[in-house]
Amino acid sequence: MPEIKNYTVNFGPQHPAAHGVLRLVLEMDGEVVQRADPHIGLLHRATEKLAEARTYIQSLPYMDRLDYISMMCSEHAFCLSMEKLLGVEVPIRAQYIRVMFDEITRILNHLFGVATLGLDLGAMTVFLYGFREREDLLDCYEAVSGARMHAAYYRPGGVYRDLPESMPKYEAQHTRSARALAEMNANRQGSLLDFIEDFTRRFPKCVDDYETLLTDNRIWKQRTVGIGVVSPEQALARGFTGPMLRGSGVEWDLRKKQPYEVYDRVDFDIAVGRNGDTYDRYLVRIEEMRQSNRIIKQCVDWLRENPGPVITSNHKVAPPSRAEMKESMEELIHHFKLFTEGMHVPEGEAYAGVEGPKGEFGVYFISDGANKPYRMKLRSPAFTHLSAMDEMARGHMLADAVAIISTLDIVFGEIDR
Amino acid sequence: MTPKLQRLHDALVEVAGVTPVERLGELTLEVKAADYRGACEKLRDHPALRFEQLIDLCGVDYSTYGDRPWEKGRFAAVLHLLSVTHNWRLRLRTFCPDDALPMLDSVVEVWPGVNWFEREAFDLFGIVFDGHPDLRRILTDYGFVGHPFRKDFPISGTVEMRYDPEQKRVVYEPVTIDPREVTPRVVRDAHYGEERH
C-alpha cells in the first residue's frame, strides 16, 4: 500500500459557496481540513487609492460598491468621518432617517446572510423566502434614492433629500390580471413611511417563518452546532466585531456602547450568543433582525411627527437648493465651487466606525487641507473575519468549510476594496 | 477633553511615558520604531489601558503631504486600538526610520488579528514587518511588481494585460493610458472663503 499524503484542493475562485471571488487553498487529510489559505484580492479595485485622486463627494458612491449587501452603512461611516473633520452638525431628522436606513440595511444584510447560509447547507426554501422580503426593502432604497443598490443617499451633513410622499407602483402587464395588480400595489398607495410601517408589521411573522424552517430543524442543527467555534478571547484577539463577536458571548455593540446619531434615543436590545458556533451566530442574526424591526418602527413614528431639514445649511459642505441657486449670486458661487473644486476639509485626521451589519465598518481620513483626501483607509469587518478562516476551519470536514465561509458573512467587495 | 478621555490620557502618560495628542475627541500616540513593539504589549496588557482589540492597521506614505516639505519619516503605520473593557479608543502612529527600506517590528504576537493588515501594508506600501510569519502579498495580483499605494506609483498602474491571439496567451504591456487629472488638487488655508475685514 502506498502511503497516502495530504493533498491540496483549490476551492474557488468561482464557486457558488465562496460568496464571491474567494480562492481558498485547502490542505486536506482525507476529508478533514488541515490548513486553509484564503487568497483574496481578485476583486481589488484600489478604492482607497482612487479616493486620493477624487474630491470627497466623488468618492462617496464608491462606498456603495464596497459591501454591496449593506450599502448605506458604508456610506454612513464615510459621512460620519467627514463630519467629524468638518465639524458639521447633522439635522435631527437626517439622523433619524440615517438610523432607519441603517436598520433597513441591517435587515437586508442579515436576510441575505441567513438565506445564503441556508442555501449553502441545502435549505433552498429559506433562500427564496429571504429574497422575497429583500425585494421590499430594496424598493425602499429605490424610492428614496432612485437606485436599488448603489444609493449614494447619505451625504456629509445629512441625507440627499427628504423621504418621498409616494411609493413607485407596479405597472399593468399582460401577465398580470387587474386583481393581482391591485393586490401587489395594495401597500404602495401611501408614502414611503406607510410602506415601511406596513413592512414592520409584516416582518416579525416572516422571521417566524424562517425560524420554523431552521431553528429547531434537526438537519440544520447537525450542520451548524459546534461548527467554527470561536472562544471570546480568540474573538477579541482576532479583531472580531459585530455578530461574530456577539456570537461568542461578548456583549459589544457600538450602537449601545459608543452611540452615534440617535441610537441613544431608540429602544432596542443586543443579541448575544453563548457558544460561539455557527448556530449561535445564526440566532444572533435572527434576533438582530427583530431588533432592527423595532428600531425602524420607532423611527417611522418619530419621522411622521417631526418634519424639518434633512441636510445641513452650511453651503460649503452641502449644495444650496436649486431655487436658491437661481436667485442668489452667493449661492451660485457656492454651488459652482462645490461641484468643480469640491469642499475643502480642514487639516487633520479622523476615524469613525459604525456598527455595520457585518461588524465595525470604519473610515479613517487623513486630510492635508486639500479638496481630496490625502489618505483614506477603509476598515472592513469581513477582512479580519476571513483572516481567521484558517483557525476556524482547521480540523473540520470539507463540507463544514462551506458553512464557516457562510457564517463569516463575507462580501468580497469590501474585503478586497 | 471629556473626563473619560482625560483618564485615558493620564494613564497613557503614566504607563507609556509619552504624551498623546488630543484632536476631535480622539487621542493619538506617537512612538518611536524602537519602542513600538514594547509599547503595543504595554497597551494590551496594562490593567489601566487594556487595548485587547486591534481594529485597524493602516500604512501611510507621507511624501507629498500638504504644500510644504514633510519633515518626519516617509512611511508610517497607524494603528487603531479599541478596549472593550474600558470602552475607549486610541490611535498609535509609528514612523519607519528608513525611507529606502521601511521596516517595523511585527505585532502579530500581540494581536493575532493584525496578520493580514501587516500583509496589506507590506503589499501596498512595501513596509516590511520584521518577525511576521507569512509576509506575502495579499491584495495585488500574483507576480505584481511595485507597491501601488505609494504616492509615486501612477494611478493607472504600469502594465496592462490583454490576450494575444498569435501567442495564444495573456501578455503584459506598458500602459497606454495618458495620465489625466480632471479636478486638480488644491490645498487652501484654513480660513479660505471666510469674510475678511
Coordinates of C-alpha atoms in Angstrom, one line a residue:
Chain A
M1 CA 0.0 0.0 0.0
P2 CA 1.4 3.4 -0.9
E3 CA 1.4 5.9 1.8
I4 CA -1.4 8.5 1.4
K5 CA -0.2 12.0 1.8
N6 CA -2.2 15.2 2.4
Y7 CA -3.4 16.7 -0.8
T8 CA -4.4 20.2 -1.8
V9 CA -7.8 21.3 -3.0
N10 CA -8.4 24.5 -4.8
F11 CA -11.7 25.9 -3.7
G12 CA -12.9 28.7 -5.9
P13 CA -12.3 31.4 -7.2
Q14 CA -15.6 30.6 -9.0
H15 CA -17.6 28.5 -6.6
P16 CA -21.2 29.3 -5.6
A17 CA -20.4 28.7 -1.9
A18 CA -17.4 31.0 -2.0
H19 CA -19.6 34.1 -1.7
G20 CA -17.8 35.9 -4.5
V21 CA -14.3 35.6 -5.7
L22 CA -12.5 33.7 -3.0
R23 CA -9.8 31.3 -3.9
L24 CA -9.3 29.0 -0.9
V25 CA -6.4 26.6 -1.0
L26 CA -7.3 23.7 1.4
E27 CA -4.8 21.2 2.5
M28 CA -6.8 18.0 3.2
D29 CA -6.1 14.8 5.1
G30 CA -8.9 12.7 3.6
E31 CA -11.9 14.8 4.1
V32 CA -10.5 16.8 7.1
V33 CA -9.1 20.3 6.5
Q34 CA -5.6 20.6 7.8
R35 CA -4.9 24.1 6.6
A36 CA -6.9 26.8 4.9
D37 CA -5.2 29.5 3.0
P38 CA -7.6 32.1 1.5
H39 CA -6.2 34.0 -1.5
I40 CA -8.0 37.3 -1.7
G41 CA -7.6 40.4 -3.9
L42 CA -9.3 39.1 -7.0
L43 CA -11.8 41.9 -6.8
H44 CA -9.2 44.6 -5.7
R45 CA -10.1 47.9 -7.2
A46 CA -7.9 50.1 -5.1
T47 CA -10.8 52.2 -3.8
E48 CA -8.5 53.9 -1.3
K49 CA -6.1 55.0 -4.0
L50 CA -8.9 56.1 -6.3
A51 CA -10.3 58.3 -3.5
E52 CA -6.9 60.1 -3.3
A53 CA -7.4 61.3 -6.8
R54 CA -11.0 62.4 -6.4
T55 CA -12.8 65.0 -4.4
Y56 CA -14.5 63.9 -1.3
I57 CA -18.0 63.8 -2.7
Q58 CA -16.9 61.9 -5.8
S59 CA -15.6 59.1 -3.6
L60 CA -18.9 58.7 -1.7
P61 CA -20.6 56.4 -4.3
Y62 CA -17.6 54.1 -4.1
M63 CA -18.8 53.2 -0.6
D64 CA -21.9 51.5 -2.0
R65 CA -19.7 49.3 -4.2
L66 CA -17.6 48.0 -1.3
D67 CA -20.1 46.0 0.7
Y68 CA -22.8 45.6 -1.9
I69 CA -25.1 43.8 0.5
S70 CA -25.1 46.6 3.1
M71 CA -24.6 49.7 1.1
M72 CA -25.8 52.6 3.2
C73 CA -23.9 51.5 6.3
S74 CA -20.6 52.1 4.5
E75 CA -21.8 55.5 3.3
H76 CA -22.6 56.2 6.9
A77 CA -19.1 55.7 8.2
F78 CA -17.8 57.8 5.4
C79 CA -20.1 60.7 6.2
L80 CA -19.5 60.4 10.0
S81 CA -15.8 60.6 9.5
M82 CA -16.0 63.6 7.2
E83 CA -18.5 65.3 9.5
K84 CA -16.0 64.9 12.4
L85 CA -13.3 66.5 10.4
L86 CA -15.5 69.3 9.1
G87 CA -17.2 69.9 12.4
V88 CA -20.6 69.9 10.7
E89 CA -23.9 69.3 12.6
V90 CA -26.4 66.9 11.1
P91 CA -30.1 67.9 11.4
I92 CA -32.0 65.6 13.8
R93 CA -34.4 64.5 11.1
A94 CA -31.5 63.3 8.9
Q95 CA -30.1 61.4 11.9
Y96 CA -33.4 59.5 12.3
I97 CA -33.5 58.8 8.6
R98 CA -30.0 57.5 8.7
V99 CA -30.8 55.3 11.7
M100 CA -33.9 54.0 9.9
F101 CA -32.0 53.2 6.8
D102 CA -29.1 51.7 8.7
E103 CA -31.5 49.3 10.2
I104 CA -33.2 48.6 6.9
T105 CA -29.7 47.8 5.6
R106 CA -29.1 45.5 8.6
I107 CA -32.2 43.5 7.8
L108 CA -31.2 43.4 4.1
N109 CA -27.8 42.1 5.1
H110 CA -28.9 39.5 7.6
L111 CA -31.7 38.3 5.3
F112 CA -29.0 37.7 2.7
G113 CA -26.6 36.2 5.2
V114 CA -29.2 33.7 6.7
A115 CA -30.7 32.9 3.3
T116 CA -27.3 32.1 1.7
L117 CA -26.2 30.2 4.8
G118 CA -29.3 28.1 4.3
L119 CA -28.6 27.7 0.6
D120 CA -25.0 26.6 1.2
L121 CA -26.3 24.0 3.7
G122 CA -29.0 22.8 1.3
A123 CA -32.1 24.7 2.6
M124 CA -33.5 26.2 -0.6
T125 CA -36.8 27.4 0.8
V126 CA -35.4 29.9 3.3
F127 CA -33.3 31.4 0.5
L128 CA -36.3 32.1 -1.6
Y129 CA -38.2 33.5 1.4
G130 CA -35.4 35.8 2.3
F131 CA -35.1 37.2 -1.1
R132 CA -38.8 37.9 -1.2
E133 CA -38.5 40.3 1.8
R134 CA -35.3 41.8 0.5
E135 CA -37.2 42.9 -2.6
D136 CA -39.5 45.1 -0.5
L137 CA -36.6 46.7 1.3
L138 CA -34.7 47.3 -2.0
D139 CA -37.9 49.1 -3.1
C140 CA -37.5 51.4 -0.1
Y141 CA -33.9 52.1 -1.3
E142 CA -35.2 52.8 -4.8
A143 CA -38.0 55.1 -3.6
V144 CA -35.6 57.2 -1.5
S145 CA -32.6 57.4 -3.8
G146 CA -33.6 56.2 -7.2
A147 CA -31.2 53.2 -7.1
R148 CA -31.9 49.8 -5.8
M149 CA -28.4 49.2 -4.5
H150 CA -25.9 51.9 -5.1
A151 CA -27.9 54.6 -3.4
A152 CA -25.4 57.4 -2.6
Y153 CA -28.1 58.7 -0.4
Y154 CA -26.2 59.8 2.7
R155 CA -24.2 62.9 2.2
P156 CA -21.8 64.7 4.5
G157 CA -24.1 66.9 6.6
G158 CA -27.3 64.9 6.2
V159 CA -29.0 62.9 3.5
Y160 CA -29.6 63.9 -0.1
R161 CA -33.3 64.5 0.1
D162 CA -36.4 64.0 2.3
L163 CA -38.5 60.9 2.2
P164 CA -40.8 60.8 -0.8
E165 CA -44.6 61.2 -0.4
S166 CA -45.4 58.3 -2.8
M167 CA -44.2 54.8 -3.5
P168 CA -43.4 53.6 -7.0
K169 CA -46.1 51.2 -8.1
Y170 CA -46.2 48.0 -10.2
E171 CA -47.4 48.6 -13.7
A172 CA -50.0 46.7 -15.7
Q173 CA -48.6 43.8 -17.8
H174 CA -50.3 41.2 -19.9
T175 CA -49.3 38.6 -17.4
R176 CA -51.0 40.3 -14.5
S177 CA -54.7 40.5 -14.0
A178 CA -56.2 43.7 -12.7
R179 CA -56.9 42.0 -9.3
A180 CA -53.4 40.7 -9.0
L181 CA -52.1 44.2 -9.8
A182 CA -54.3 45.8 -7.2
E183 CA -53.1 43.3 -4.7
M184 CA -49.5 43.9 -5.4
N185 CA -50.0 47.7 -5.1
A186 CA -52.2 47.5 -2.0
N187 CA -49.4 48.6 0.4
R188 CA -47.9 51.1 -2.0
Q189 CA -50.8 53.6 -2.0
G190 CA -49.4 55.9 0.6
S191 CA -46.0 57.4 1.3
L192 CA -42.7 55.6 1.8
L193 CA -43.2 55.8 5.6
D194 CA -46.6 54.0 5.2
F195 CA -44.9 51.3 3.1
I196 CA -42.2 50.8 5.7
E197 CA -44.7 50.7 8.6
D198 CA -46.6 48.1 6.7
F199 CA -43.3 46.2 6.3
T200 CA -42.6 46.4 10.1
R201 CA -46.0 44.9 10.8
R202 CA -45.5 42.0 8.4
F203 CA -41.9 41.3 9.1
P204 CA -42.0 39.6 12.5
K205 CA -44.2 37.0 11.0
C206 CA -41.7 36.4 8.2
V207 CA -38.9 35.9 10.7
D208 CA -41.1 33.4 12.5
D209 CA -41.4 31.6 9.2
Y210 CA -37.6 31.4 8.7
E211 CA -37.3 30.1 12.3
T212 CA -39.9 27.5 11.7
L213 CA -37.8 26.2 8.8
L214 CA -34.4 26.3 10.5
T215 CA -34.1 26.9 14.3
D216 CA -35.3 23.5 15.5
N217 CA -34.6 21.7 12.3
R218 CA -32.6 18.6 13.1
I219 CA -30.5 18.7 9.9
W220 CA -29.8 22.4 10.4
K221 CA -28.6 21.8 13.9
Q222 CA -26.4 19.0 12.8
R223 CA -24.8 21.2 10.2
T224 CA -24.3 24.3 12.4
V225 CA -24.0 23.4 16.1
G226 CA -20.3 23.1 17.1
I227 CA -19.1 24.2 13.7
G228 CA -16.5 27.0 13.6
V229 CA -16.3 27.6 17.4
V230 CA -14.6 30.8 18.4
S231 CA -13.9 31.5 22.1
P232 CA -14.5 35.1 23.4
E233 CA -10.7 35.5 24.0
Q234 CA -9.9 34.4 20.4
A235 CA -12.6 36.6 19.0
L236 CA -11.2 39.7 20.7
A237 CA -7.6 38.9 19.9
R238 CA -8.6 38.2 16.2
G239 CA -10.3 41.6 16.0
F240 CA -13.8 40.3 15.5
T241 CA -16.7 42.7 15.6
G242 CA -20.4 42.6 15.1
P243 CA -22.4 39.3 15.2
M244 CA -19.1 37.4 15.0
L245 CA -18.1 38.8 18.4
R246 CA -21.5 38.8 19.9
G247 CA -22.0 35.2 18.8
S248 CA -19.0 34.3 21.1
G249 CA -20.7 35.9 24.1
V250 CA -19.1 39.3 24.2
E251 CA -21.6 42.0 24.7
W252 CA -20.3 44.7 22.4
D253 CA -22.3 46.8 20.1
L254 CA -21.2 50.3 19.0
R255 CA -24.8 51.4 18.8
K256 CA -25.1 50.9 22.6
K257 CA -21.5 51.4 23.8
Q258 CA -20.5 54.3 21.6
P259 CA -23.8 55.6 20.3
Y260 CA -23.7 57.7 17.2
E261 CA -26.7 59.6 15.6
V262 CA -29.8 58.9 17.6
Y263 CA -29.1 55.3 18.7
D264 CA -29.2 56.5 22.4
R265 CA -32.8 57.6 21.9
V266 CA -34.2 54.4 20.5
D267 CA -35.1 51.4 22.4
F268 CA -33.5 48.0 21.5
D269 CA -31.6 45.1 22.9
I270 CA -28.3 43.5 21.9
A271 CA -28.4 39.8 21.0
V272 CA -25.6 37.8 22.5
G273 CA -24.7 34.2 21.8
R274 CA -23.2 31.7 24.1
N275 CA -21.1 29.0 22.4
G276 CA -19.6 31.0 19.5
D277 CA -20.5 28.4 16.9
T278 CA -22.3 28.8 13.6
Y279 CA -25.7 28.1 15.2
D280 CA -25.3 30.9 17.8
R281 CA -24.3 33.4 15.2
Y282 CA -27.3 32.4 13.2
L283 CA -29.5 33.0 16.2
V284 CA -27.8 36.4 16.9
R285 CA -28.5 37.5 13.3
I286 CA -32.2 36.4 13.5
E287 CA -32.6 38.3 16.8
E288 CA -30.9 41.3 15.3
M289 CA -33.5 41.4 12.5
R290 CA -36.2 41.5 15.1
Q291 CA -34.5 44.3 17.0
S292 CA -33.9 46.3 13.8
N293 CA -37.5 46.0 13.0
R294 CA -38.3 47.5 16.4
I295 CA -35.9 50.4 15.7
I296 CA -37.4 51.0 12.3
K297 CA -40.9 51.2 13.8
Q298 CA -39.7 53.8 16.4
C299 CA -38.0 55.9 13.6
V300 CA -41.1 55.8 11.5
D301 CA -43.2 57.1 14.4
W302 CA -40.8 59.9 15.0
L303 CA -40.4 60.9 11.4
R304 CA -44.1 61.1 10.9
E305 CA -44.4 63.8 13.6
N306 CA -41.3 65.8 13.1
P307 CA -40.7 67.5 9.8
G308 CA -37.6 69.5 9.3
P309 CA -34.5 70.0 7.2
V310 CA -32.6 66.9 6.2
I311 CA -29.2 68.4 5.3
T312 CA -27.0 71.0 6.8
S313 CA -27.5 74.6 5.7
N314 CA -23.7 75.0 5.5
H315 CA -23.3 75.5 1.8
K316 CA -19.6 74.9 1.9
V317 CA -20.5 71.3 2.6
A318 CA -23.9 70.7 1.1
P319 CA -25.2 72.3 -2.1
P320 CA -27.9 75.0 -1.9
S321 CA -31.3 74.3 -3.2
R322 CA -32.0 74.8 -6.9
A323 CA -34.3 77.7 -6.3
E324 CA -31.8 79.5 -4.0
M325 CA -29.0 79.0 -6.5
K326 CA -31.0 80.7 -9.3
E327 CA -31.8 83.7 -7.1
S328 CA -28.7 84.5 -5.2
M329 CA -25.2 85.2 -6.5
E330 CA -23.5 83.9 -3.4
E331 CA -25.3 80.5 -3.6
L332 CA -24.5 80.3 -7.3
I333 CA -20.8 80.6 -6.3
H334 CA -21.2 78.0 -3.6
H335 CA -22.8 75.6 -6.0
F336 CA -20.2 76.2 -8.6
K337 CA -17.2 75.8 -6.2
L338 CA -18.7 72.7 -4.6
F339 CA -19.2 70.9 -7.8
T340 CA -16.0 71.9 -9.6
E341 CA -13.3 72.2 -6.9
G342 CA -15.1 70.3 -4.1
M343 CA -15.2 71.0 -0.5
H344 CA -12.0 71.6 1.5
V345 CA -11.6 69.6 4.6
P346 CA -9.5 71.1 7.4
E347 CA -6.1 69.5 8.0
G348 CA -6.2 66.6 10.4
E349 CA -7.2 63.0 10.8
A350 CA -10.4 61.3 11.9
Y351 CA -11.6 57.8 12.3
A352 CA -15.3 57.0 12.6
G353 CA -16.8 53.5 12.8
V354 CA -20.3 52.3 12.6
E355 CA -21.9 49.1 13.7
G356 CA -22.4 47.7 10.3
P357 CA -24.4 44.5 9.8
K358 CA -21.2 42.5 9.5
G359 CA -19.2 44.3 12.2
E360 CA -17.4 47.5 12.7
F361 CA -17.0 49.3 9.4
G362 CA -14.7 52.3 9.8
V363 CA -13.3 55.0 7.6
Y364 CA -10.1 56.8 8.5
F365 CA -9.3 60.0 6.8
I366 CA -6.0 61.9 6.7
S367 CA -6.6 65.3 5.3
D368 CA -3.9 67.9 4.5
G369 CA -6.4 70.6 3.8
A370 CA -6.9 69.9 0.2
N371 CA -10.1 69.1 -1.7
K372 CA -9.2 65.4 -1.9
P373 CA -8.3 63.1 1.0
Y374 CA -4.6 62.6 1.5
R375 CA -5.3 59.0 2.6
M376 CA -8.5 57.1 3.1
K377 CA -8.4 53.8 4.9
L378 CA -11.4 51.6 5.0
R379 CA -11.6 49.2 7.9
S380 CA -13.8 46.4 6.7
P381 CA -15.0 43.8 9.2
A382 CA -15.1 40.9 6.8
F383 CA -11.3 41.3 6.1
T384 CA -10.5 40.5 9.7
H385 CA -13.1 37.8 9.9
L386 CA -11.8 36.0 6.8
S387 CA -8.3 36.2 8.2
A388 CA -9.4 33.8 11.0
M389 CA -10.6 31.3 8.4
D390 CA -7.5 29.0 8.9
E391 CA -8.0 28.9 12.6
M392 CA -11.7 28.2 12.4
A393 CA -11.7 25.6 9.6
R394 CA -8.8 23.5 10.9
G395 CA -10.0 20.0 11.9
H396 CA -13.4 20.4 10.2
M397 CA -14.7 18.5 7.3
L398 CA -14.7 19.9 3.8
A399 CA -18.5 20.4 3.9
D400 CA -18.2 22.4 7.1
A401 CA -15.7 24.7 5.5
V402 CA -18.6 25.9 3.4
A403 CA -20.7 26.6 6.5
I404 CA -17.8 28.5 8.0
I405 CA -17.3 30.7 5.0
S406 CA -21.0 31.4 5.0
T407 CA -21.2 32.2 8.8
L408 CA -18.4 34.7 8.4
D409 CA -20.8 36.7 6.3
I410 CA -18.3 37.9 3.8
V411 CA -18.6 40.0 0.8
F412 CA -15.6 40.4 -1.5
G413 CA -16.4 44.0 -2.4
E414 CA -15.3 45.1 1.0
I415 CA -12.6 42.6 1.7
D416 CA -10.7 43.4 -1.5
R417 CA -11.7 47.0 -1.6
Chain B
M1 CA -11.5 66.7 26.7
T2 CA -14.1 64.6 28.4
P3 CA -13.3 63.2 31.8
K4 CA -13.0 59.7 30.3
L5 CA -10.6 60.8 27.7
Q6 CA -8.6 62.7 30.3
R7 CA -8.4 59.4 32.3
L8 CA -7.0 57.6 29.3
H9 CA -4.7 60.5 28.7
D10 CA -3.3 60.3 32.2
A11 CA -3.0 56.5 32.1
L12 CA -1.0 56.8 28.9
V13 CA 1.4 59.4 30.2
E14 CA 1.9 57.2 33.3
V15 CA 2.4 53.9 31.6
A16 CA 3.9 54.6 28.2
G17 CA 5.7 57.8 29.2
V18 CA 4.6 59.5 26.0
T19 CA 2.1 62.4 25.9
P20 CA -0.7 61.7 23.5
V21 CA -2.2 64.4 21.3
E22 CA -5.9 65.1 21.6
R23 CA -7.8 66.2 18.5
L24 CA -11.5 66.0 17.5
G25 CA -12.2 63.8 20.6
E26 CA -9.5 61.2 19.6
L27 CA -6.2 60.5 21.2
T28 CA -3.1 59.9 19.1
L29 CA 0.0 58.4 20.5
E30 CA 3.3 58.6 18.6
V31 CA 6.0 56.2 19.5
K32 CA 9.5 55.6 18.0
A33 CA 10.0 52.5 15.9
A34 CA 12.4 51.0 18.5
D35 CA 9.7 51.3 21.3
Y36 CA 6.8 50.2 19.0
R37 CA 6.6 46.5 19.9
G38 CA 7.1 47.1 23.7
A39 CA 4.5 49.9 23.7
C40 CA 2.0 47.6 22.0
E41 CA 2.5 44.9 24.6
K42 CA 2.0 47.5 27.4
L43 CA -1.1 48.9 25.8
R44 CA -2.7 45.5 25.6
D45 CA -1.7 44.2 29.0
H46 CA -1.6 47.1 31.4
P47 CA -4.8 46.9 33.5
A48 CA -5.4 50.7 33.2
L49 CA -5.3 50.5 29.4
R50 CA -6.4 47.0 28.2
F51 CA -6.5 47.6 24.5
E52 CA -7.3 44.0 23.7
Q53 CA -8.5 44.6 20.2
L54 CA -6.7 45.9 17.2
I55 CA -9.3 47.4 14.9
D56 CA -7.1 48.5 12.0
L57 CA -3.5 48.9 10.9
C58 CA -3.0 51.3 8.0
G59 CA 0.1 52.2 6.1
V60 CA 0.6 55.8 5.1
D61 CA 3.0 57.4 2.7
Y62 CA 3.6 61.0 3.8
S63 CA 5.9 62.0 0.9
T64 CA 3.6 64.5 -0.8
Y65 CA 1.7 65.7 2.3
G66 CA 0.4 69.3 2.2
D67 CA 2.0 72.2 0.5
R68 CA 5.2 72.3 2.5
P69 CA 8.1 69.8 2.7
W70 CA 7.5 66.9 5.1
E71 CA 10.0 66.7 7.9
K72 CA 9.3 63.3 9.6
G73 CA 9.8 59.9 8.0
R74 CA 8.1 59.0 4.8
F75 CA 6.3 55.8 5.8
A76 CA 4.2 55.3 8.9
A77 CA 2.0 52.6 10.3
V78 CA -1.2 53.9 12.0
L79 CA -3.0 51.5 14.4
H80 CA -6.5 51.9 15.7
L81 CA -6.9 50.2 19.0
L82 CA -10.1 49.5 21.0
S83 CA -10.5 48.5 24.6
V84 CA -13.7 46.5 25.1
T85 CA -13.2 46.6 28.9
H86 CA -12.8 50.3 29.3
N87 CA -14.7 51.3 26.1
W88 CA -12.1 53.7 24.7
R89 CA -10.1 54.0 21.5
L90 CA -6.6 55.1 20.7
R91 CA -4.6 55.8 17.6
L92 CA -1.0 54.8 17.6
R93 CA 1.4 56.1 14.9
T94 CA 5.0 54.9 14.3
F95 CA 7.2 56.3 11.6
C96 CA 9.6 53.9 9.8
P97 CA 13.2 55.0 10.5
D98 CA 14.5 54.2 7.0
D99 CA 12.7 55.7 3.9
A100 CA 14.6 53.4 1.5
L101 CA 13.7 50.2 3.3
P102 CA 10.8 50.9 5.7
M103 CA 10.8 48.4 8.4
L104 CA 8.9 47.9 11.7
D105 CA 8.6 45.1 14.2
S106 CA 5.6 42.9 13.7
V107 CA 3.0 42.9 16.4
V108 CA 1.4 39.7 15.2
E109 CA 2.2 38.0 18.5
V110 CA 0.5 40.8 20.4
W111 CA -2.7 40.9 18.3
P112 CA -3.0 37.8 16.0
G113 CA -5.7 39.7 14.0
V114 CA -3.1 42.1 12.7
N115 CA -1.7 39.4 10.4
W116 CA -3.5 40.4 7.2
F117 CA -3.3 44.1 8.0
E118 CA 0.5 43.8 8.0
R119 CA 0.5 41.8 4.8
E120 CA -1.7 44.5 3.3
A121 CA 0.6 47.4 4.4
F122 CA 3.6 45.4 3.0
D123 CA 1.8 44.8 -0.3
L124 CA 0.6 48.3 -0.8
F125 CA 3.4 50.3 0.7
G126 CA 6.3 48.0 1.0
I127 CA 6.6 48.3 4.7
V128 CA 8.4 45.2 6.0
F129 CA 7.2 43.8 9.3
D130 CA 10.1 42.1 11.0
G131 CA 9.0 38.8 12.6
H132 CA 5.8 38.4 10.6
P133 CA 5.4 34.6 9.9
D134 CA 4.0 34.8 6.4
L135 CA 4.7 38.2 4.8
R136 CA 3.2 37.6 1.3
R137 CA 1.4 40.0 -1.0
I138 CA -2.3 39.9 -0.3
L139 CA -4.4 42.2 -2.5
T140 CA -2.4 42.6 -5.7
D141 CA -2.0 40.0 -8.4
Y142 CA 0.4 37.1 -8.3
G143 CA 3.7 38.4 -9.6
F144 CA 2.8 42.1 -9.2
V145 CA 5.8 44.4 -9.3
G146 CA 5.8 47.6 -7.1
H147 CA 3.8 48.9 -4.2
P148 CA 0.7 50.5 -5.6
F149 CA -0.3 52.9 -2.8
R150 CA 3.0 54.7 -2.7
K151 CA 2.5 58.3 -3.9
D152 CA 5.0 57.8 -6.7
F153 CA 3.0 54.9 -8.2
P154 CA 0.7 56.1 -11.0
I155 CA -3.0 55.6 -10.5
S156 CA -3.3 53.9 -13.9
G157 CA -0.6 51.4 -12.9
T158 CA 2.4 50.5 -15.0
V159 CA 1.3 47.5 -17.0
E160 CA -1.8 46.4 -18.8
M161 CA -2.9 43.0 -19.8
R162 CA -4.5 41.6 -22.9
Y163 CA -5.0 38.2 -24.6
D164 CA -2.7 37.9 -27.6
P165 CA -4.3 35.7 -30.2
E166 CA -1.0 35.0 -32.0
Q167 CA 0.9 33.8 -29.0
K168 CA -2.3 32.3 -27.6
R169 CA -1.7 33.6 -24.1
V170 CA -2.1 36.6 -21.9
V171 CA 0.6 39.2 -22.4
Y172 CA 1.6 42.2 -20.2
E173 CA 2.5 45.5 -21.9
P174 CA 3.3 49.0 -20.6
V175 CA 0.1 51.1 -20.1
T176 CA -1.2 53.2 -23.0
I177 CA -3.4 55.4 -20.9
D178 CA -2.2 59.1 -20.6
P179 CA -2.4 60.4 -17.0
R180 CA -5.1 63.0 -16.6
E181 CA -6.5 64.9 -13.7
V182 CA -10.0 66.2 -14.0
T183 CA -10.1 68.1 -10.8
P184 CA -6.8 69.5 -9.7
R185 CA -5.6 69.0 -6.1
V186 CA -5.7 72.3 -4.3
V187 CA -4.6 73.0 -0.7
R188 CA -6.3 76.0 0.8
D189 CA -5.6 77.7 4.1
A190 CA -7.9 77.0 7.0
H191 CA -9.9 80.3 6.6
Y192 CA -10.3 80.2 2.9
G193 CA -13.6 81.7 1.7
E194 CA -14.4 83.4 5.0
E195 CA -15.2 87.1 5.2
R196 CA -12.1 89.2 5.8
H197 CA -12.2 92.7 7.1

